[in-house]
Coordinates of C-alpha atoms in Angstrom, one line a residue:
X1 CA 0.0 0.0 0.0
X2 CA 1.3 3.5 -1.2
X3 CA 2.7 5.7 1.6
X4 CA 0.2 8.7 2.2
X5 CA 1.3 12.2 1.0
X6 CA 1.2 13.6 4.4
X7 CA 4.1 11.4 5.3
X8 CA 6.0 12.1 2.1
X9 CA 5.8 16.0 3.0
X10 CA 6.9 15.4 6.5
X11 CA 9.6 13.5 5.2
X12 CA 11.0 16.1 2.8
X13 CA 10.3 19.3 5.9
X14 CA 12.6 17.0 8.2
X15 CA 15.1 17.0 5.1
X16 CA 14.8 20.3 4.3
X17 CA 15.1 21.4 8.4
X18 CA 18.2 18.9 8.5
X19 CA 19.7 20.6 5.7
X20 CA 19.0 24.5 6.9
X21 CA 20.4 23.2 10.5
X22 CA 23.6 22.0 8.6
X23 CA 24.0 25.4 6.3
X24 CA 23.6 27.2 9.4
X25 CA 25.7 25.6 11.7
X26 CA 28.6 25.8 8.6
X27 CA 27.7 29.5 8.1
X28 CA 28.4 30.3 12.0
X29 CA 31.4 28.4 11.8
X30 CA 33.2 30.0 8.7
X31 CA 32.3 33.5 10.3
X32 CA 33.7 32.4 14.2
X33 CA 36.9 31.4 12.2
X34 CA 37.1 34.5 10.1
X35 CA 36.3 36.8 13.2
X36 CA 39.2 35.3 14.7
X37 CA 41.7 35.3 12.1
X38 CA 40.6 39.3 11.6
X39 CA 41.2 39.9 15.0
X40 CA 44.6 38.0 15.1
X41 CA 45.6 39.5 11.7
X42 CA 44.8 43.4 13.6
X43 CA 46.8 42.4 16.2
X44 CA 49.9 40.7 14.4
X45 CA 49.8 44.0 11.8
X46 CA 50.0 46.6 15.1
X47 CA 52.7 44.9 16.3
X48 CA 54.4 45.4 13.3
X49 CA 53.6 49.0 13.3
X50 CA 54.6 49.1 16.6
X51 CA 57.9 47.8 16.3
X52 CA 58.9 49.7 13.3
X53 CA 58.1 52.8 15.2
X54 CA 60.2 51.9 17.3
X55 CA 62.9 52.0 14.9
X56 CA 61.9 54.8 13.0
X57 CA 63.3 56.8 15.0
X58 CA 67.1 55.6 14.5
X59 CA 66.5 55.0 10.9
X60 CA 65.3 58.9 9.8
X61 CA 68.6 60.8 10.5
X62 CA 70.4 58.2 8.7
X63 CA 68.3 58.1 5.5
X64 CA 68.7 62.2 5.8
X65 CA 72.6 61.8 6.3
X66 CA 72.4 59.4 2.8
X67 CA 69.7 61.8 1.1
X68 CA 71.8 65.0 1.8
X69 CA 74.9 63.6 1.1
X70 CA 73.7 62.3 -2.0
X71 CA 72.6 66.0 -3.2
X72 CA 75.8 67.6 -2.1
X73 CA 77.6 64.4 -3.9
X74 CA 76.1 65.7 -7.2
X75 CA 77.2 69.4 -7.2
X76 CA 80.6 68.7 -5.7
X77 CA 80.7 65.9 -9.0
X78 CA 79.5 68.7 -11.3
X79 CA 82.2 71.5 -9.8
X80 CA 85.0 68.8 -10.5
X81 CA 84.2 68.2 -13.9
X82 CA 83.3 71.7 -14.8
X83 CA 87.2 72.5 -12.8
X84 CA 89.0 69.6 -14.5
X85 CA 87.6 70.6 -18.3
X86 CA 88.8 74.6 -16.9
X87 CA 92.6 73.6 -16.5
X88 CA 92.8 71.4 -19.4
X89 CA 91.1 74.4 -21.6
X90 CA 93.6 76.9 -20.3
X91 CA 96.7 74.6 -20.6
X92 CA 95.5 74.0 -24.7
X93 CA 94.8 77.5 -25.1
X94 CA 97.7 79.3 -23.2
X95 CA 100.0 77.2 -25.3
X96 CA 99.3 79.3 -28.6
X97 CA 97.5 82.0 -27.1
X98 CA 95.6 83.8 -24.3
X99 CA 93.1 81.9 -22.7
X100 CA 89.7 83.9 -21.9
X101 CA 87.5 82.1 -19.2
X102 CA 84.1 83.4 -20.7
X103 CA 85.2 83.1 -24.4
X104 CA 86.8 79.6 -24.6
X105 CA 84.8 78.0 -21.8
X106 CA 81.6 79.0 -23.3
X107 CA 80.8 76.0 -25.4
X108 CA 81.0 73.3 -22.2
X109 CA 78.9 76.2 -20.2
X110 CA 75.9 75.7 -23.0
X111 CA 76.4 72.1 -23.2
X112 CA 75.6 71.6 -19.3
X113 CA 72.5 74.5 -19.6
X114 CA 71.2 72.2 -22.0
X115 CA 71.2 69.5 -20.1
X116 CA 69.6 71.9 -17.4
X117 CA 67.1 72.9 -19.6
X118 CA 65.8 69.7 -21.1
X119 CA 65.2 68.7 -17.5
X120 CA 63.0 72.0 -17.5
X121 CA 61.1 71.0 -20.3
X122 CA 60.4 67.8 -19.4
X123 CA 59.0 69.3 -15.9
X124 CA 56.9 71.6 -18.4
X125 CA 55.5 68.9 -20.1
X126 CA 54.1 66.9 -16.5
X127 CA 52.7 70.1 -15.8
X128 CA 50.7 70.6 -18.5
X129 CA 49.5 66.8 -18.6
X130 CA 48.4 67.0 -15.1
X131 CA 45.2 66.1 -14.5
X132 CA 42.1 68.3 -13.6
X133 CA 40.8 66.1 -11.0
X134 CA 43.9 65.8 -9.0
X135 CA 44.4 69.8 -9.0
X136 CA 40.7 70.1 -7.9
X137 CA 41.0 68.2 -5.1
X138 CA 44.5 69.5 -4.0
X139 CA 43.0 73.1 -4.5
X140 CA 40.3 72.4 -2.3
X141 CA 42.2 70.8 1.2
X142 CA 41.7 72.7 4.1
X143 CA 44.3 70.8 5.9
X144 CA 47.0 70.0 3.6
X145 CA 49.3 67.6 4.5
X146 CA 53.2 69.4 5.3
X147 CA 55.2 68.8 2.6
X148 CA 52.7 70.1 0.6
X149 CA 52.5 72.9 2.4
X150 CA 56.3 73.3 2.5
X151 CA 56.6 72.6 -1.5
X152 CA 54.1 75.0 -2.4
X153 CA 55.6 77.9 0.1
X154 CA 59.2 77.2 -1.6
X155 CA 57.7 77.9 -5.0
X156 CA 55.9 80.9 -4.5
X157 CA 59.3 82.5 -3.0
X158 CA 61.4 81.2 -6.1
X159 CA 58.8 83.2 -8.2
X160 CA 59.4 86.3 -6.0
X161 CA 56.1 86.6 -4.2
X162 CA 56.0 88.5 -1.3
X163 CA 56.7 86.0 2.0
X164 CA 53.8 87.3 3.9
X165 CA 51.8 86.4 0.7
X166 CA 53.1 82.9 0.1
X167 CA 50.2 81.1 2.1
X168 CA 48.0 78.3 1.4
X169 CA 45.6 80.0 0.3
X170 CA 47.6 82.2 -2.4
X171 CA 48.7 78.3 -3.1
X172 CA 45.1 77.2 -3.7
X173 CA 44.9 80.2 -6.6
X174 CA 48.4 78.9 -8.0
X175 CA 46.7 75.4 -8.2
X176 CA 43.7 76.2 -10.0
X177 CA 43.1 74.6 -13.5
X178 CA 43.5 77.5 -15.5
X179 CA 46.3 79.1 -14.1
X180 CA 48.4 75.9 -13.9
X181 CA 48.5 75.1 -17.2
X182 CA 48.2 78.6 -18.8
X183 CA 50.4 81.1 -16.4
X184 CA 52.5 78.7 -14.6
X185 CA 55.3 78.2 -17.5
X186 CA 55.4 81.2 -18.9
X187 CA 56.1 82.7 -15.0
X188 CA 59.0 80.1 -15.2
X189 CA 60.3 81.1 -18.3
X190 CA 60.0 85.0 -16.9
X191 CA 61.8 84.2 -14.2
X192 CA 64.8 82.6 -15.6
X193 CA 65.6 85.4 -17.6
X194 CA 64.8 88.1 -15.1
X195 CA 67.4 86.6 -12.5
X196 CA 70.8 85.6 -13.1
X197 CA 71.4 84.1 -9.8
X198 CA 68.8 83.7 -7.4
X199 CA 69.7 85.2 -4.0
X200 CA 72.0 83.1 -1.6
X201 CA 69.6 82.1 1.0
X202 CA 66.9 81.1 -1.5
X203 CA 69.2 78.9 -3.1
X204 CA 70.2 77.8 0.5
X205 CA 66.5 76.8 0.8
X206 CA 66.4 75.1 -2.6
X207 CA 69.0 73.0 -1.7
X208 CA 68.0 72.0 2.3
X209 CA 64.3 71.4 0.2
X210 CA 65.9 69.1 -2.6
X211 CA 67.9 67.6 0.4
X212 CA 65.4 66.5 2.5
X213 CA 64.0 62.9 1.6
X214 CA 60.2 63.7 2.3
X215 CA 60.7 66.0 -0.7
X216 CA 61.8 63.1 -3.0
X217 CA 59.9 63.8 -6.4
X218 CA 58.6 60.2 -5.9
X219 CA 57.5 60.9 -2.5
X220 CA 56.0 64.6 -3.3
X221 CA 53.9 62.4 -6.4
X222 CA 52.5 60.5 -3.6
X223 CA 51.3 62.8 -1.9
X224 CA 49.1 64.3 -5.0
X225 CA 50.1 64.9 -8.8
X226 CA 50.5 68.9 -8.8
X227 CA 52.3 68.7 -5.5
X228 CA 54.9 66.5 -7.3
X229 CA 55.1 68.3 -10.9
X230 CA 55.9 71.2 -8.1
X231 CA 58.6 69.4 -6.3
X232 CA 60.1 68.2 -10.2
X233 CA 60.4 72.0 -11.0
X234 CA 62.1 73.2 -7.9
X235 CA 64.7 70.3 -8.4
X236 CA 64.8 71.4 -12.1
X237 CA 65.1 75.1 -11.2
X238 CA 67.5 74.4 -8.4
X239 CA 69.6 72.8 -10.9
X240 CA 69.8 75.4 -13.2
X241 CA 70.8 77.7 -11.2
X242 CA 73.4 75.3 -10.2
X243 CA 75.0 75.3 -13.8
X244 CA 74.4 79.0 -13.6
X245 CA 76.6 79.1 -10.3
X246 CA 79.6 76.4 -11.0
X247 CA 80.1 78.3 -14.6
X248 CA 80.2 81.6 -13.8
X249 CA 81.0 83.9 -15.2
X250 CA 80.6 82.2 -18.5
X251 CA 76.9 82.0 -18.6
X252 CA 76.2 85.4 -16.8
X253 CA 75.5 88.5 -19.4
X254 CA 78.4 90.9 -19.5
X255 CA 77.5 94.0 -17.5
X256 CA 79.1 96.5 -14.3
X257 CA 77.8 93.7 -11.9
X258 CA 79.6 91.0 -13.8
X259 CA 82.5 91.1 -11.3
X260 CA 80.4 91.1 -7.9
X261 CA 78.2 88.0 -9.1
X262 CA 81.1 85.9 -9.7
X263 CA 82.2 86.5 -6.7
X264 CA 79.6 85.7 -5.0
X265 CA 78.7 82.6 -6.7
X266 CA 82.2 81.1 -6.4
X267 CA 81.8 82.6 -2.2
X268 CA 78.7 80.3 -2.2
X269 CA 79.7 77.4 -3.9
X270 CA 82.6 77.2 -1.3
X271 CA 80.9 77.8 1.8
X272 CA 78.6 74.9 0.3
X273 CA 81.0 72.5 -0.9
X274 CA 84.0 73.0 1.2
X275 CA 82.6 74.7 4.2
X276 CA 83.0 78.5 6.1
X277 CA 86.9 78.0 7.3
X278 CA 88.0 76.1 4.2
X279 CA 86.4 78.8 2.2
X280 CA 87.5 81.5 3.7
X281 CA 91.2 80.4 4.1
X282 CA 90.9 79.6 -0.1
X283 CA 89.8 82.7 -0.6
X284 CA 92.8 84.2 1.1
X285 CA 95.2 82.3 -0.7
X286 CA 93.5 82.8 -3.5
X287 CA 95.2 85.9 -6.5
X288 CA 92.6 88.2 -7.3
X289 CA 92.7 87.9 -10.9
X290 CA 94.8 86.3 -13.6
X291 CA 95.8 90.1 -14.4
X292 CA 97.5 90.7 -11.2
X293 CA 99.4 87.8 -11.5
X294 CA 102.1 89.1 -14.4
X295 CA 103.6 91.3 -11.4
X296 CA 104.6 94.8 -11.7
X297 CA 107.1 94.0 -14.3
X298 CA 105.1 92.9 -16.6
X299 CA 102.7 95.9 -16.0
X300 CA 105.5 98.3 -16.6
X301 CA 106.6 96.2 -20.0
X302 CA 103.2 97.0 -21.1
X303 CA 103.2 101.0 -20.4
X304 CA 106.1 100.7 -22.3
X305 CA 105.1 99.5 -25.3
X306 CA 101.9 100.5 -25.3
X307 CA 104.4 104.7 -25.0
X308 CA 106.5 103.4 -27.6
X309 CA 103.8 102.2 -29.8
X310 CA 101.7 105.7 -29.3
X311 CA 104.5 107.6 -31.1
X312 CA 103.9 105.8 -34.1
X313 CA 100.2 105.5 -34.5
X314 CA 97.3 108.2 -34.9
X315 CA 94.9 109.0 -32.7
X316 CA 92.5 106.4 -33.8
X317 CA 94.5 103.7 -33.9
X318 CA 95.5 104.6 -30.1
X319 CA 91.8 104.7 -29.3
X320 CA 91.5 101.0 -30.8
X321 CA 94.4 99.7 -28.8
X322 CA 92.8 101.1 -25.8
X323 CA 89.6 99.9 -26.1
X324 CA 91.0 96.0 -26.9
X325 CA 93.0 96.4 -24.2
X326 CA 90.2 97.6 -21.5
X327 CA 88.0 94.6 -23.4
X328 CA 90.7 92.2 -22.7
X329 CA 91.7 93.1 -19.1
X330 CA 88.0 93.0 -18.4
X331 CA 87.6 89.0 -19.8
X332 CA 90.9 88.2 -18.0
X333 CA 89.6 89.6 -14.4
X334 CA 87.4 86.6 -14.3
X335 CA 89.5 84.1 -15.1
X336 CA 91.0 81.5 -12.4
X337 CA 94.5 80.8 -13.1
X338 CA 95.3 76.7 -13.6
X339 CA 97.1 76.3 -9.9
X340 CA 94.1 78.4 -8.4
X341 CA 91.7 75.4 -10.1
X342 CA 93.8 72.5 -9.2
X343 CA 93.9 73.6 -5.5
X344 CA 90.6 73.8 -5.9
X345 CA 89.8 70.6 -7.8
X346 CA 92.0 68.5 -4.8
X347 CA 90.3 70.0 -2.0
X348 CA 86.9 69.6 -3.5
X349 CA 88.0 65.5 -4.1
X350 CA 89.5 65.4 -0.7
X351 CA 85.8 66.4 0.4
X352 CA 84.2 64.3 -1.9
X353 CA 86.2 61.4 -0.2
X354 CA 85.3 62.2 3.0
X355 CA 81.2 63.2 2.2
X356 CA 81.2 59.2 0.5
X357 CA 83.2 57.5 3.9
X358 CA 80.6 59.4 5.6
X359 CA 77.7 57.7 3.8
X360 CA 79.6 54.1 4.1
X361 CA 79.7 55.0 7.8
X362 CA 75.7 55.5 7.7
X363 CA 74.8 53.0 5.1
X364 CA 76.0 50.4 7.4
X365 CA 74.9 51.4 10.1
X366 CA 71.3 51.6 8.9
X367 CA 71.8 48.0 7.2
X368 CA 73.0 46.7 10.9
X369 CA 69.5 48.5 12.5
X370 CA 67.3 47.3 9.5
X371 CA 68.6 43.7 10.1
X372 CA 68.0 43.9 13.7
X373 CA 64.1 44.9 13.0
X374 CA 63.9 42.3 10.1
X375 CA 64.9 39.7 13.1
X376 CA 62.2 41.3 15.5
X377 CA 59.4 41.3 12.8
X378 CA 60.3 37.4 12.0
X379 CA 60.2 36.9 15.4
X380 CA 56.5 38.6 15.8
X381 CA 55.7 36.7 12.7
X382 CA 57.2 33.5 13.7
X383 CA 54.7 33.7 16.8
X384 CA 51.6 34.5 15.0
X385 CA 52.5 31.3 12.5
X386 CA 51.7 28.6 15.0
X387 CA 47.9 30.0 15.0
X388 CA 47.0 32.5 12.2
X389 CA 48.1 29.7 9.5
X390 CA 46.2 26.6 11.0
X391 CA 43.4 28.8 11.5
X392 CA 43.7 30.3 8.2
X393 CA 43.7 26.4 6.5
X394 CA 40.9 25.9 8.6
X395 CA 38.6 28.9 7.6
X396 CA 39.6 28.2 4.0
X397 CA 38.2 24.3 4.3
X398 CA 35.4 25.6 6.5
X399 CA 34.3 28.3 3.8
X400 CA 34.8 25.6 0.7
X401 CA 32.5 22.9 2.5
X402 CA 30.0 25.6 2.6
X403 CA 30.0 27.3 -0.6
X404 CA 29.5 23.1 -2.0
X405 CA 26.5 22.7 0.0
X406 CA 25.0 25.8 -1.3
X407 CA 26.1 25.3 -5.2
X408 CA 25.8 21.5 -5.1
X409 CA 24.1 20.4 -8.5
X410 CA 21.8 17.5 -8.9
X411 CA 24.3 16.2 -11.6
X412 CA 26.7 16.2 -8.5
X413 CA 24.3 14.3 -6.1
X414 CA 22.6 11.0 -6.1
X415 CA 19.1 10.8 -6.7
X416 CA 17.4 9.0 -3.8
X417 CA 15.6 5.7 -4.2
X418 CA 12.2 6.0 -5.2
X419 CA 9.1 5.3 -2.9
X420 CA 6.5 3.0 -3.3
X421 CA 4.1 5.8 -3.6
X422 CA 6.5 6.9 -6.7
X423 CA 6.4 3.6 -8.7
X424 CA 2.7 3.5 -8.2
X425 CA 1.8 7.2 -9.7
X426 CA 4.0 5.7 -12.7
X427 CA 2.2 2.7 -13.3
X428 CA -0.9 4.1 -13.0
X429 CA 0.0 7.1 -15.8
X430 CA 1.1 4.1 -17.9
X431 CA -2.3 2.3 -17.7
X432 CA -3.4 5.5 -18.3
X433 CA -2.0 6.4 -21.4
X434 CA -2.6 3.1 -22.8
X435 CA -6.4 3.4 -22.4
X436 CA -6.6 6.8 -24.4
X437 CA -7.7 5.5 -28.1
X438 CA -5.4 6.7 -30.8

């Protein structure tokens, strides 16, 4: 006798209650697993923090004694160079001729402002493919983060603005759409041919801002895209201004104030490089000019000839001499003499060789404190092993078991015997069928 329906339908709610029971109970157990792993994985990752704040502070004045000396490392490399191509200039030129600083050093001046300048451009071009989002949002912080503050400040006093006038809020006007991409290069370009030489202590600035390694142009870029296109042009204009400084006076314009700017870039380019007392004792030792160096003999063999040689020209010719003359004496005042640059070239090595042992000294000392807090953070992560990774096995089983019960096909799963009451619907469809006439 067929099993009543009623039975069949309690039958299949038991089933179905089993089953919900089971999905449950899996369900509870893959989140108590994954609540647990969370709150171990919180806990392993602030001990981390923990311990590498810990270090940090041991690590930072290192990474600024590397990042500083790395800076410095590039303008002592570029005053060598620029000092070693000098004397080997003067010694081909003094050999069949007079040797003029501005006139025969000219062509390597322009070959470094080139370089200079294609670093300029290339800064021109990330400015103008900056995008309008990122300068809409950095335009509209209230709170800035530092270094963005610090970057944009820097640039508004390259550009000559007013210091009571270089706030954030002259910054958000700077960092507007239209301006950025319309104003901001052609103040650039403005400014590099209104000033010569910037002043010393803005250069002073440029150099502790390129210097520091929070102002990395990688690390300014992460902070927001216009911050860094800004940090990429002060490095660019810093460098510039460099080649502007280490050549001088070949790349200044000739004018009255010639003199004094050489002066005072070679003045700071020594109390950079080498340092106030070394500067100031090679600037003592140092001849004025290459002019004074003849002596007064050689002075008086001139007013001689040059008497000698008046008796026999006319008046115009004398005014010709004199003017060539006044030309040349005022090319020549410039000029270093070969010892003067040599002196200069050894002591500038000498500090080279000391700035790089200092940098050993700190590189290794950061590698011994990094490898003491890589032995601390496999020791953290050696005790979270034991449990995060069993536990992490665990939830991934857990969480697979349960994602089959829910997805499991029919294909997948044997069909259950079937009833009595099953074979006896069948049967009776059958008879069924076969009594319906054709």
């Amino acid at each position: 006798m067929a099993a009543p329906p009623s039975d069949d339908l309690a039958r299949l709610r038991e089933e179905l209650a089993r089953e919900e029971a089971e999905l449950a109970e899996l369900e509870s157990d893959v989140e108590a697993k994954a609540a647990q792993l969370g709150y171990l994985h919180t806990e392993y990752t602030l001990n981390k923090m923990r311990l590498c704040h810990y270090y940090e502070p041991r690590l930072q004045p290192l990474r600024s004694t590397t990042c500083a000396a790395a800076e410095k490392e590039s303008l002592l490399q570029l005053q060598i160079e620029w000092l070693e191509r000098f004397v080997v200039e003067q010694e081909r030129r003094s050999q069949g001729g007079v040797f003029i600083e501005v006139r025969d050093m000219k062509p390597a001046a322009e070959e470094y402002e080139k370089k200079a300048r294609q670093t300029l451009l290339r800064c021109y071009e990330h400015i103008l493919e900056c995008p309008e989002d990122a300068l809409r949002m950095i335009s509209q912080y209230a709170c800035p983060p530092d270094d963005a503050i610090a970057t944009m400040q820097l640039v508004m006093k390259v550009r000559g603005e007013p210091l009571e006038e270089c706030t954030w809020g002259a910054a958000q006007v700077l960092l507007s759409y239209n301006y950025f991409h319309d104003f901001f290069v052609t103040r650039s370009e403005s400014l590099l041919k209104r000033c010569d030489l910037l002043d010393d202590n803005l250069m002073n600035e440029l150099e502790l801002f390129c210097a520091n390694p929070h102002h990395a142009v990688a690390a300014l870029y992460q902070v927001s895209i216009p911050i860094g296109c800004m940090g990429e042009w002060l490095r660019a204009i810093r460098d510039y201004y460099r080649v502007k400084l280490v050549t001088a006076p070949v790349l200044l314009p000739r004018s009255a104030n010639t003199r004094h700017e050489t002066e005072r870039a070679r003045s700071w380019l020594k109390a950079v490089t080498l340092g106030g007392g070394e500067a100031a004792e090679s600037s003592a030792k140092r001849p004025s000019t290459l002019f004074v160096e003849k002596g007064n003999s050689a002075a008086a063999e001139s007013a001689a000839a040059d008497n000698t040689a008046a008796t026999e020209m006319d008046t115009e010719e004398k005014a010709a001499l004199e003017s060539y003359e006044a030309v040349k004496e005022n090319l020549q005042q410039f000029t270093q003499s070969a010892a003067e640059a040599t002196e200069l070239v050894v002591k500038l090595r000498h500090r080279l060789h000391r700035l790089r042992e200092s940098v050993r000294v700190a590189e290794e000392e950061r590698a011994a404190i990094e490898k003491e807090m890589e032995e601390k953070l496999e020791e953290v992560r050696g005790n979270y092993d034991g449990t995060m990774v069993p536990l992490e096995d665990q939830l991934e089983g857990t969480t697979e078991t349960f994602v089959q019960r829910i997805t499991r096909k029919s294909a997948n799963t044997p069909l259950p015997p079937p009833t009595p009451a099953d074979t006896a619907a069948v049967k009776s469809s059958e008879q069924v069928a076969d009594a319906v006439p054709a």
